Amino acid sequence: GTIAQDESQRAALWALREGLPEAVQKAGSATFKYDVSLPMKHFYELVEATRERLAGEEGVQVVGWGHIGDGNLHLNVSAPQYNGPVKDKMEPWVYQWVSDRMGSISAEHGVGLMKANMLSFARTNAEVDAMRRLKNAFDPHGILNPYKMLPDLKT
């Protein structure tokens, strides 16, 4: 990790950090973004493991940055297209990798629509059922955050 020594270094680091998503997006036609959290001993291993997994794939670049203080890693994979071998190699592999290391498949940006069906990598059926019951108790008509649902329970 890097720690700024003064205000000008802090500003330069933030400018670099804020420019990363745009730079990654320009590296390929498609960008796969994973917002995960990991124990510190595994923090950067995911970037290295992803690079190994995607080695040999044409036009693919893997980068990661995050918050060392809370273990939040932004793993970004630029690729020529959204469908195809990169997606097939990444999902659900990335979620299983994180889960196997006691991480969370969703850090600061939440589960949302795209990861709802991957929640089983982070939570048990009982936990998902408890989430569903809480949601129903506080929002029986489904008007809060409509169209975003918890996944069906795995049997």
CSV table of N, CA and C in Angstrom, one decimal:
chain,number,residue,atom,x,y,z
A,1,GLY,N,0.8,-1.2,0.0
A,1,GLY,CA,0.0,0.0,0.0
A,1,GLY,C,0.9,1.3,0.0
A,2,THR,N,0.2,2.3,-0.3
A,2,THR,CA,0.9,3.6,-0.3
A,2,THR,C,0.2,4.6,0.6
A,3,ILE,N,1.0,5.4,1.3
A,3,ILE,CA,0.4,6.4,2.2
A,3,ILE,C,1.0,7.7,1.8
A,4,ALA,N,0.1,8.7,1.6
A,4,ALA,CA,0.6,10.0,1.3
A,4,ALA,C,1.3,10.7,2.4
A,5,GLN,N,2.4,11.4,2.1
A,5,GLN,CA,3.2,12.1,3.1
A,5,GLN,C,2.8,13.5,3.3
A,6,ASP,N,2.0,14.1,2.4
A,6,ASP,CA,1.6,15.4,2.5
A,6,ASP,C,0.3,15.6,1.7
A,7,GLU,N,-0.2,16.8,1.7
A,7,GLU,CA,-1.5,17.2,1.0
A,7,GLU,C,-1.3,17.0,-0.6
A,8,SER,N,-0.2,17.4,-1.1
A,8,SER,CA,0.0,17.3,-2.6
A,8,SER,C,0.1,15.8,-3.0
A,9,GLN,N,0.7,15.0,-2.2
A,9,GLN,CA,0.7,13.5,-2.5
A,9,GLN,C,-0.7,12.9,-2.4
A,10,ARG,N,-1.4,13.4,-1.4
A,10,ARG,CA,-2.8,12.9,-1.2
A,10,ARG,C,-3.6,13.2,-2.4
A,11,ALA,N,-3.5,14.4,-2.9
A,11,ALA,CA,-4.3,14.9,-4.0
A,11,ALA,C,-3.9,14.1,-5.3
A,12,ALA,N,-2.6,13.8,-5.4
A,12,ALA,CA,-2.1,13.1,-6.6
A,12,ALA,C,-2.6,11.6,-6.5
A,13,LEU,N,-2.6,11.0,-5.4
A,13,LEU,CA,-3.1,9.6,-5.2
A,13,LEU,C,-4.5,9.5,-5.5
A,14,TRP,N,-5.3,10.5,-5.0
A,14,TRP,CA,-6.8,10.5,-5.3
A,14,TRP,C,-7.0,10.7,-6.8
A,15,ALA,N,-6.3,11.6,-7.4
A,15,ALA,CA,-6.5,11.8,-8.9
A,15,ALA,C,-6.2,10.5,-9.7
A,16,LEU,N,-5.1,9.8,-9.3
A,16,LEU,CA,-4.8,8.5,-9.9
A,16,LEU,C,-5.9,7.5,-9.7
A,17,ARG,N,-6.3,7.4,-8.4
A,17,ARG,CA,-7.4,6.5,-8.1
A,17,ARG,C,-8.7,6.8,-8.8
A,18,GLU,N,-9.1,8.0,-8.9
A,18,GLU,CA,-10.3,8.4,-9.6
A,18,GLU,C,-10.2,8.2,-11.1
A,19,GLY,N,-9.0,8.1,-11.7
A,19,GLY,CA,-8.8,7.9,-13.1
A,19,GLY,C,-8.8,6.5,-13.5
A,20,LEU,N,-8.6,5.6,-12.6
A,20,LEU,CA,-8.4,4.2,-12.9
A,20,LEU,C,-9.6,3.5,-13.6
A,21,PRO,N,-10.8,3.7,-13.1
A,21,PRO,CA,-12.0,3.1,-13.9
A,21,PRO,C,-12.0,3.5,-15.3
A,22,GLU,N,-11.8,4.8,-15.6
A,22,GLU,CA,-11.9,5.3,-17.0
A,22,GLU,C,-10.8,4.7,-17.8
A,23,ALA,N,-9.6,4.6,-17.2
A,23,ALA,CA,-8.4,4.0,-18.0
A,23,ALA,C,-8.7,2.5,-18.3
A,24,VAL,N,-9.2,1.8,-17.3
A,24,VAL,CA,-9.5,0.4,-17.6
A,24,VAL,C,-10.6,0.2,-18.7
A,25,GLN,N,-11.6,1.1,-18.6
A,25,GLN,CA,-12.7,1.0,-19.6
A,25,GLN,C,-12.2,1.2,-21.0
A,26,LYS,N,-11.2,2.1,-21.1
A,26,LYS,CA,-10.6,2.4,-22.5
A,26,LYS,C,-9.7,1.3,-23.0
A,27,ALA,N,-9.3,0.4,-22.1
A,27,ALA,CA,-8.4,-0.7,-22.5
A,27,ALA,C,-9.0,-1.8,-23.3
A,28,GLY,N,-10.4,-1.9,-23.2
A,28,GLY,CA,-11.1,-3.0,-23.9
A,28,GLY,C,-12.5,-2.6,-24.2
A,29,SER,N,-13.2,-3.3,-25.0
A,29,SER,CA,-14.6,-3.0,-25.3
A,29,SER,C,-15.5,-3.3,-24.2
A,30,ALA,N,-15.1,-4.3,-23.3
A,30,ALA,CA,-15.9,-4.7,-22.2
A,30,ALA,C,-15.1,-4.7,-20.9
A,31,THR,N,-15.7,-4.3,-19.8
A,31,THR,CA,-15.0,-4.3,-18.5
A,31,THR,C,-15.8,-5.1,-17.5
A,32,PHE,N,-15.3,-6.1,-17.0
A,32,PHE,CA,-15.9,-6.9,-15.9
A,32,PHE,C,-15.4,-6.3,-14.6
A,33,LYS,N,-16.4,-5.9,-13.7
A,33,LYS,CA,-16.0,-5.2,-12.5
A,33,LYS,C,-16.5,-6.1,-11.3
A,34,TYR,N,-15.6,-6.4,-10.4
A,34,TYR,CA,-15.9,-7.1,-9.2
A,34,TYR,C,-15.5,-6.3,-8.0
A,35,ASP,N,-16.5,-6.1,-7.1
A,35,ASP,CA,-16.3,-5.3,-5.9
A,35,ASP,C,-16.3,-6.3,-4.8
A,36,VAL,N,-15.2,-6.8,-4.3
A,36,VAL,CA,-15.2,-7.8,-3.3
A,36,VAL,C,-14.4,-7.4,-2.1
A,37,SER,N,-14.5,-8.1,-1.0
A,37,SER,CA,-13.6,-7.8,0.2
A,37,SER,C,-13.0,-9.1,0.6
A,38,LEU,N,-11.7,-9.0,1.0
A,38,LEU,CA,-10.9,-10.2,1.3
A,38,LEU,C,-10.1,-9.9,2.6
A,39,PRO,N,-9.7,-10.9,3.3
A,39,PRO,CA,-8.8,-10.8,4.4
A,39,PRO,C,-7.4,-10.2,3.8
A,40,MET,N,-6.7,-9.4,4.5
A,40,MET,CA,-5.5,-8.8,4.0
A,40,MET,C,-4.5,-9.8,3.4
A,41,LYS,N,-4.4,-11.0,4.0
A,41,LYS,CA,-3.4,-11.9,3.5
A,41,LYS,C,-3.7,-12.4,2.1
A,42,HIS,N,-5.0,-12.2,1.7
A,42,HIS,CA,-5.4,-12.6,0.3
A,42,HIS,C,-5.7,-11.4,-0.6
A,43,PHE,N,-5.5,-10.2,-0.1
A,43,PHE,CA,-6.0,-9.0,-0.8
A,43,PHE,C,-5.5,-9.0,-2.3
A,44,TYR,N,-4.3,-9.1,-2.6
A,44,TYR,CA,-3.8,-8.9,-4.0
A,44,TYR,C,-3.7,-10.3,-4.7
A,45,GLU,N,-3.8,-11.4,-3.9
A,45,GLU,CA,-3.7,-12.7,-4.6
A,45,GLU,C,-4.8,-12.9,-5.6
A,46,LEU,N,-6.0,-12.3,-5.4
A,46,LEU,CA,-7.0,-12.4,-6.4
A,46,LEU,C,-6.6,-11.9,-7.8
A,47,VAL,N,-6.0,-10.7,-7.8
A,47,VAL,CA,-5.5,-10.1,-9.0
A,47,VAL,C,-4.5,-11.1,-9.7
A,48,GLU,N,-3.6,-11.6,-9.0
A,48,GLU,CA,-2.6,-12.5,-9.5
A,48,GLU,C,-3.3,-13.8,-10.0
A,49,ALA,N,-4.2,-14.4,-9.2
A,49,ALA,CA,-4.9,-15.6,-9.6
A,49,ALA,C,-5.7,-15.4,-10.9
A,50,THR,N,-6.3,-14.2,-11.0
A,50,THR,CA,-7.1,-13.9,-12.2
A,50,THR,C,-6.2,-13.7,-13.4
A,51,ARG,N,-5.1,-13.1,-13.3
A,51,ARG,CA,-4.1,-13.0,-14.4
A,51,ARG,C,-3.7,-14.4,-14.9
A,52,GLU,N,-3.4,-15.3,-13.9
A,52,GLU,CA,-3.1,-16.6,-14.3
A,52,GLU,C,-4.2,-17.3,-15.0
A,53,ARG,N,-5.4,-17.2,-14.5
A,53,ARG,CA,-6.6,-17.9,-15.1
A,53,ARG,C,-6.9,-17.4,-16.5
A,54,LEU,N,-6.6,-16.1,-16.7
A,54,LEU,CA,-6.9,-15.5,-18.1
A,54,LEU,C,-5.7,-15.4,-19.0
A,55,ALA,N,-4.6,-16.0,-18.5
A,55,ALA,CA,-3.4,-15.9,-19.4
A,55,ALA,C,-3.7,-16.6,-20.7
A,56,GLY,N,-3.2,-15.9,-21.8
A,56,GLY,CA,-3.4,-16.4,-23.1
A,56,GLY,C,-4.7,-15.9,-23.8
A,57,GLU,N,-5.6,-15.3,-23.0
A,57,GLU,CA,-6.8,-14.7,-23.6
A,57,GLU,C,-6.4,-13.4,-24.3
A,58,GLU,N,-6.8,-13.3,-25.6
A,58,GLU,CA,-6.4,-12.1,-26.4
A,58,GLU,C,-7.1,-10.9,-25.9
A,59,GLY,N,-6.3,-9.8,-25.8
A,59,GLY,CA,-6.8,-8.5,-25.4
A,59,GLY,C,-7.3,-8.3,-24.0
A,60,VAL,N,-6.9,-9.1,-23.1
A,60,VAL,CA,-7.4,-9.1,-21.7
A,60,VAL,C,-6.3,-8.4,-20.8
A,61,GLN,N,-6.8,-7.5,-20.0
A,61,GLN,CA,-5.9,-6.9,-18.9
A,61,GLN,C,-6.7,-7.0,-17.6
A,62,VAL,N,-5.9,-7.3,-16.6
A,62,VAL,CA,-6.5,-7.4,-15.2
A,62,VAL,C,-5.8,-6.5,-14.3
A,63,VAL,N,-6.5,-5.6,-13.6
A,63,VAL,CA,-6.0,-4.7,-12.6
A,63,VAL,C,-6.9,-4.7,-11.4
A,64,GLY,N,-6.3,-4.4,-10.3
A,64,GLY,CA,-7.0,-4.3,-9.0
A,64,GLY,C,-6.5,-3.2,-8.2
A,65,TRP,N,-7.4,-2.5,-7.5
A,65,TRP,CA,-7.0,-1.5,-6.5
A,65,TRP,C,-8.1,-1.5,-5.4
A,66,GLY,N,-7.8,-0.9,-4.3
A,66,GLY,CA,-8.8,-0.9,-3.3
A,66,GLY,C,-8.4,-0.2,-2.0
A,67,HIS,N,-9.1,-0.6,-0.9
A,67,HIS,CA,-8.9,0.0,0.4
A,67,HIS,C,-8.3,-1.0,1.3
A,68,ILE,N,-7.1,-0.8,1.6
A,68,ILE,CA,-6.4,-1.7,2.5
A,68,ILE,C,-7.0,-1.8,3.9
A,69,GLY,N,-7.5,-0.6,4.3
A,69,GLY,CA,-8.1,-0.5,5.7
A,69,GLY,C,-9.3,-1.5,5.9
A,70,ASP,N,-10.1,-1.7,4.8
A,70,ASP,CA,-11.3,-2.6,5.0
A,70,ASP,C,-11.3,-3.8,4.1
A,71,GLY,N,-10.2,-4.0,3.4
A,71,GLY,CA,-10.0,-5.2,2.5
A,71,GLY,C,-10.9,-5.2,1.3
A,72,ASN,N,-11.4,-4.0,0.9
A,72,ASN,CA,-12.2,-3.9,-0.3
A,72,ASN,C,-11.3,-3.8,-1.6
A,73,LEU,N,-11.5,-4.8,-2.5
A,73,LEU,CA,-10.7,-4.8,-3.7
A,73,LEU,C,-11.6,-4.6,-4.9
A,74,HIS,N,-11.2,-3.7,-5.8
A,74,HIS,CA,-11.9,-3.5,-7.0
A,74,HIS,C,-11.1,-4.2,-8.1
A,75,LEU,N,-11.6,-5.4,-8.5
A,75,LEU,CA,-11.0,-6.2,-9.5
A,75,LEU,C,-11.6,-5.9,-10.8
A,76,ASN,N,-10.9,-5.4,-11.8
A,76,ASN,CA,-11.4,-5.0,-13.1
A,76,ASN,C,-10.7,-5.8,-14.2
A,77,VAL,N,-11.4,-6.4,-15.1
A,77,VAL,CA,-10.9,-7.2,-16.2
A,77,VAL,C,-11.4,-6.5,-17.5
A,78,SER,N,-10.5,-6.0,-18.3
A,78,SER,CA,-10.9,-5.5,-19.6
A,78,SER,C,-10.7,-6.6,-20.6
A,79,ALA,N,-11.7,-6.7,-21.5
A,79,ALA,CA,-11.8,-7.7,-22.5
A,79,ALA,C,-12.4,-7.2,-23.8
A,80,PRO,N,-12.2,-8.0,-24.9
A,80,PRO,CA,-12.8,-7.6,-26.2
A,80,PRO,C,-14.3,-7.6,-26.2
A,81,GLN,N,-15.0,-8.4,-25.4
A,81,GLN,CA,-16.4,-8.5,-25.4
A,81,GLN,C,-16.9,-9.1,-24.0
A,82,TYR,N,-18.2,-8.8,-23.8
A,82,TYR,CA,-18.8,-9.2,-22.5
A,82,TYR,C,-19.1,-10.7,-22.5
A,83,ASN,N,-19.5,-11.3,-23.6
A,83,ASN,CA,-19.8,-12.7,-23.6
A,83,ASN,C,-18.6,-13.4,-24.2
A,84,GLY,N,-18.5,-14.7,-23.9
A,84,GLY,CA,-17.4,-15.5,-24.4
A,84,GLY,C,-16.5,-16.0,-23.3
A,85,PRO,N,-15.2,-16.4,-23.7
A,85,PRO,CA,-14.3,-17.1,-22.8
A,85,PRO,C,-14.0,-16.4,-21.5
A,86,VAL,N,-13.9,-15.1,-21.5
A,86,VAL,CA,-13.5,-14.3,-20.3
A,86,VAL,C,-14.6,-14.5,-19.3
A,87,LYS,N,-15.8,-14.2,-19.7
A,87,LYS,CA,-17.0,-14.3,-18.7
A,87,LYS,C,-17.1,-15.8,-18.3
A,88,ASP,N,-17.0,-16.7,-19.2
A,88,ASP,CA,-17.1,-18.1,-18.8
A,88,ASP,C,-16.0,-18.5,-17.8
A,89,LYS,N,-14.8,-18.0,-17.9
A,89,LYS,CA,-13.7,-18.3,-17.0
A,89,LYS,C,-13.8,-17.5,-15.7
A,90,MET,N,-14.5,-16.4,-15.7
A,90,MET,CA,-14.6,-15.6,-14.5
A,90,MET,C,-15.7,-15.9,-13.6
A,91,GLU,N,-16.9,-16.3,-14.2
A,91,GLU,CA,-18.1,-16.5,-13.4
A,91,GLU,C,-18.6,-17.9,-13.5
A,92,PRO,N,-18.8,-18.6,-12.4
A,92,PRO,CA,-18.7,-18.1,-11.0
A,92,PRO,C,-17.4,-18.3,-10.3
A,93,TRP,N,-16.3,-18.6,-11.1
A,93,TRP,CA,-15.0,-18.8,-10.5
A,93,TRP,C,-14.6,-17.8,-9.4
A,94,VAL,N,-14.7,-16.5,-9.8
A,94,VAL,CA,-14.3,-15.4,-9.0
A,94,VAL,C,-15.0,-15.4,-7.6
A,95,TYR,N,-16.3,-15.7,-7.6
A,95,TYR,CA,-17.1,-15.7,-6.4
A,95,TYR,C,-16.7,-16.9,-5.5
A,96,GLN,N,-16.4,-18.0,-6.2
A,96,GLN,CA,-16.0,-19.2,-5.4
A,96,GLN,C,-14.6,-18.9,-4.8
A,97,TRP,N,-13.7,-18.3,-5.5
A,97,TRP,CA,-12.4,-18.0,-5.0
A,97,TRP,C,-12.4,-17.1,-3.8
A,98,VAL,N,-13.3,-16.1,-3.9
A,98,VAL,CA,-13.4,-15.2,-2.7
A,98,VAL,C,-14.1,-15.9,-1.6
A,99,SER,N,-15.1,-16.7,-1.8
A,99,SER,CA,-15.8,-17.4,-0.7
A,99,SER,C,-14.8,-18.4,0.0
A,100,ASP,N,-14.0,-19.1,-0.8
A,100,ASP,CA,-13.1,-20.0,-0.2
A,100,ASP,C,-12.0,-19.4,0.7
A,101,ARG,N,-11.9,-18.1,0.6
A,101,ARG,CA,-10.9,-17.3,1.4
A,101,ARG,C,-11.6,-16.5,2.5
A,102,MET,N,-12.9,-16.8,2.7
A,102,MET,CA,-13.6,-16.1,3.8
A,102,MET,C,-13.9,-14.6,3.5
A,103,GLY,N,-13.9,-14.3,2.2
A,103,GLY,CA,-14.2,-12.9,1.7
A,103,GLY,C,-15.7,-12.8,1.5
A,104,SER,N,-16.0,-11.6,1.0
A,104,SER,CA,-17.4,-11.3,0.6
A,104,SER,C,-17.4,-11.0,-0.9
A,105,ILE,N,-18.4,-11.5,-1.6
A,105,ILE,CA,-18.6,-11.3,-3.0
A,105,ILE,C,-19.0,-9.9,-3.3
A,106,SER,N,-19.4,-9.2,-2.3
A,106,SER,CA,-19.9,-7.8,-2.5
A,106,SER,C,-19.5,-6.9,-1.4
A,107,ALA,N,-18.7,-5.9,-1.7
A,107,ALA,CA,-18.2,-5.0,-0.7
A,107,ALA,C,-19.1,-3.7,-0.6
A,108,GLU,N,-18.5,-2.6,-1.0
A,108,GLU,CA,-19.2,-1.3,-0.8
A,108,GLU,C,-20.3,-1.0,-1.7
A,109,HIS,N,-20.5,-1.7,-2.8
A,109,HIS,CA,-21.5,-1.4,-3.8
A,109,HIS,C,-22.7,-2.3,-3.7
A,110,GLY,N,-22.8,-3.3,-2.8
A,110,GLY,CA,-23.9,-4.1,-2.5
A,110,GLY,C,-24.0,-5.2,-3.6
A,111,VAL,N,-25.0,-6.1,-3.4
A,111,VAL,CA,-25.2,-7.2,-4.2
A,111,VAL,C,-25.9,-6.8,-5.6
A,112,GLY,N,-26.9,-6.0,-5.5
A,112,GLY,CA,-27.6,-5.5,-6.7
A,112,GLY,C,-28.2,-6.6,-7.5
A,113,LEU,N,-28.6,-6.2,-8.7
A,113,LEU,CA,-29.2,-7.2,-9.7
A,113,LEU,C,-28.2,-8.2,-10.3
A,114,MET,N,-27.0,-7.7,-10.5
A,114,MET,CA,-26.1,-8.6,-11.2
A,114,MET,C,-25.5,-9.7,-10.4
A,115,LYS,N,-25.4,-9.5,-9.1
A,115,LYS,CA,-24.9,-10.6,-8.2
A,115,LYS,C,-25.9,-11.3,-7.4
A,116,ALA,N,-27.2,-11.0,-7.6
A,116,ALA,CA,-28.2,-11.7,-6.8
A,116,ALA,C,-28.1,-13.2,-6.8
A,117,ASN,N,-27.9,-13.7,-8.0
A,117,ASN,CA,-27.9,-15.2,-8.1
A,117,ASN,C,-26.6,-15.8,-7.6
A,118,MET,N,-25.6,-15.0,-7.3
A,118,MET,CA,-24.3,-15.5,-6.7
A,118,MET,C,-24.3,-15.4,-5.2
A,119,LEU,N,-25.4,-14.9,-4.6
A,119,LEU,CA,-25.4,-14.7,-3.2
A,119,LEU,C,-25.1,-16.0,-2.4
A,120,SER,N,-25.4,-17.1,-3.0
A,120,SER,CA,-25.1,-18.4,-2.3
A,120,SER,C,-23.6,-18.6,-2.0
A,121,PHE,N,-22.7,-17.9,-2.7
A,121,PHE,CA,-21.3,-18.0,-2.5
A,121,PHE,C,-20.9,-17.3,-1.2
A,122,ALA,N,-21.8,-16.4,-0.7
A,122,ALA,CA,-21.5,-15.6,0.5
A,122,ALA,C,-22.5,-15.9,1.7
A,123,ARG,N,-23.6,-16.4,1.4
A,123,ARG,CA,-24.6,-16.5,2.5
A,123,ARG,C,-25.3,-17.9,2.3
A,124,THR,N,-25.7,-18.4,3.5
A,124,THR,CA,-26.4,-19.7,3.5
A,124,THR,C,-27.9,-19.5,3.1
A,125,ASN,N,-28.6,-20.6,2.8
A,125,ASN,CA,-30.0,-20.5,2.6
A,125,ASN,C,-30.7,-19.9,3.7
A,126,ALA,N,-30.3,-20.2,5.0
A,126,ALA,CA,-31.0,-19.6,6.1
A,126,ALA,C,-30.8,-18.1,6.2
A,127,GLU,N,-29.6,-17.7,5.9
A,127,GLU,CA,-29.3,-16.2,5.9
A,127,GLU,C,-30.1,-15.5,4.8
A,128,VAL,N,-30.2,-16.1,3.6
A,128,VAL,CA,-31.0,-15.5,2.5
A,128,VAL,C,-32.4,-15.5,2.9
A,129,ASP,N,-32.9,-16.5,3.5
A,129,ASP,CA,-34.3,-16.6,4.0
A,129,ASP,C,-34.6,-15.5,5.0
A,130,ALA,N,-33.6,-15.3,5.9
A,130,ALA,CA,-33.8,-14.2,6.9
A,130,ALA,C,-33.8,-12.8,6.3
A,131,MET,N,-33.0,-12.6,5.3
A,131,MET,CA,-33.0,-11.4,4.5
A,131,MET,C,-34.4,-11.2,3.9
A,132,ARG,N,-34.9,-12.2,3.3
A,132,ARG,CA,-36.2,-12.2,2.6
A,132,ARG,C,-37.3,-11.8,3.6
A,133,ARG,N,-37.3,-12.5,4.8
A,133,ARG,CA,-38.3,-12.2,5.8
A,133,ARG,C,-38.2,-10.7,6.3
A,134,LEU,N,-37.0,-10.2,6.5
A,134,LEU,CA,-36.8,-8.8,6.9
A,134,LEU,C,-37.3,-7.9,5.8
A,135,LYS,N,-37.0,-8.2,4.6
A,135,LYS,CA,-37.5,-7.3,3.5
A,135,LYS,C,-39.0,-7.3,3.4
A,136,ASN,N,-39.6,-8.5,3.6
A,136,ASN,CA,-41.1,-8.5,3.5
A,136,ASN,C,-41.7,-7.8,4.7
A,137,ALA,N,-41.0,-7.9,5.9
A,137,ALA,CA,-41.6,-7.3,7.1
A,137,ALA,C,-41.6,-5.7,6.9
A,138,PHE,N,-40.5,-5.2,6.4
A,138,PHE,CA,-40.3,-3.7,6.3
A,138,PHE,C,-40.9,-3.2,5.0
A,139,ASP,N,-41.1,-4.0,4.0
A,139,ASP,CA,-41.6,-3.6,2.7
A,139,ASP,C,-42.6,-4.6,2.1
A,140,PRO,N,-43.7,-4.8,2.8
A,140,PRO,CA,-44.6,-5.8,2.3
A,140,PRO,C,-45.2,-5.6,0.9
A,141,HIS,N,-45.2,-4.4,0.4
A,141,HIS,CA,-45.7,-4.1,-0.9
A,141,HIS,C,-44.6,-4.0,-2.0
A,142,GLY,N,-43.4,-4.2,-1.6
A,142,GLY,CA,-42.3,-4.2,-2.5
A,142,GLY,C,-42.0,-2.8,-3.2
A,143,ILE,N,-42.3,-1.8,-2.5
A,143,ILE,CA,-42.1,-0.4,-3.1
A,143,ILE,C,-40.7,0.2,-2.9
A,144,LEU,N,-40.0,-0.4,-1.9
A,144,LEU,CA,-38.6,0.1,-1.7
A,144,LEU,C,-37.6,-0.7,-2.6
A,145,ASN,N,-36.9,0.0,-3.4
A,145,ASN,CA,-35.9,-0.6,-4.3
A,145,ASN,C,-36.6,-1.7,-5.1
A,146,PRO,N,-37.7,-1.3,-5.8
A,146,PRO,CA,-38.4,-2.3,-6.6
A,146,PRO,C,-37.6,-2.9,-7.7
A,147,TYR,N,-38.0,-4.1,-8.0
A,147,TYR,CA,-37.4,-5.0,-9.1
A,147,TYR,C,-36.0,-5.5,-8.7
A,148,LYS,N,-35.5,-5.2,-7.5
A,148,LYS,CA,-34.3,-5.8,-7.0
A,148,LYS,C,-34.7,-6.9,-6.0
A,149,MET,N,-34.4,-8.1,-6.3
A,149,MET,CA,-35.0,-9.2,-5.5
A,149,MET,C,-33.8,-10.1,-5.0
A,150,LEU,N,-34.1,-10.8,-3.9
A,150,LEU,CA,-33.2,-11.8,-3.4
A,150,LEU,C,-33.4,-13.0,-4.3
A,151,PRO,N,-32.3,-13.8,-4.5
A,151,PRO,CA,-32.4,-15.0,-5.3
A,151,PRO,C,-33.3,-16.1,-4.7
A,152,ASP,N,-33.8,-17.0,-5.6
A,152,ASP,CA,-34.5,-18.1,-5.1
A,152,ASP,C,-33.5,-18.9,-4.2
A,153,LEU,N,-34.1,-19.6,-3.1
A,153,LEU,CA,-33.3,-20.4,-2.3
A,153,LEU,C,-32.8,-21.6,-3.0
A,154,LYS,N,-31.5,-22.0,-2.8
A,154,LYS,CA,-30.9,-23.2,-3.4
A,154,LYS,C,-31.4,-24.4,-2.6
A,155,THR,N,-31.8,-25.5,-3.3
A,155,THR,CA,-32.2,-26.7,-2.6
A,155,THR,C,-31.2,-27.7,-2.7
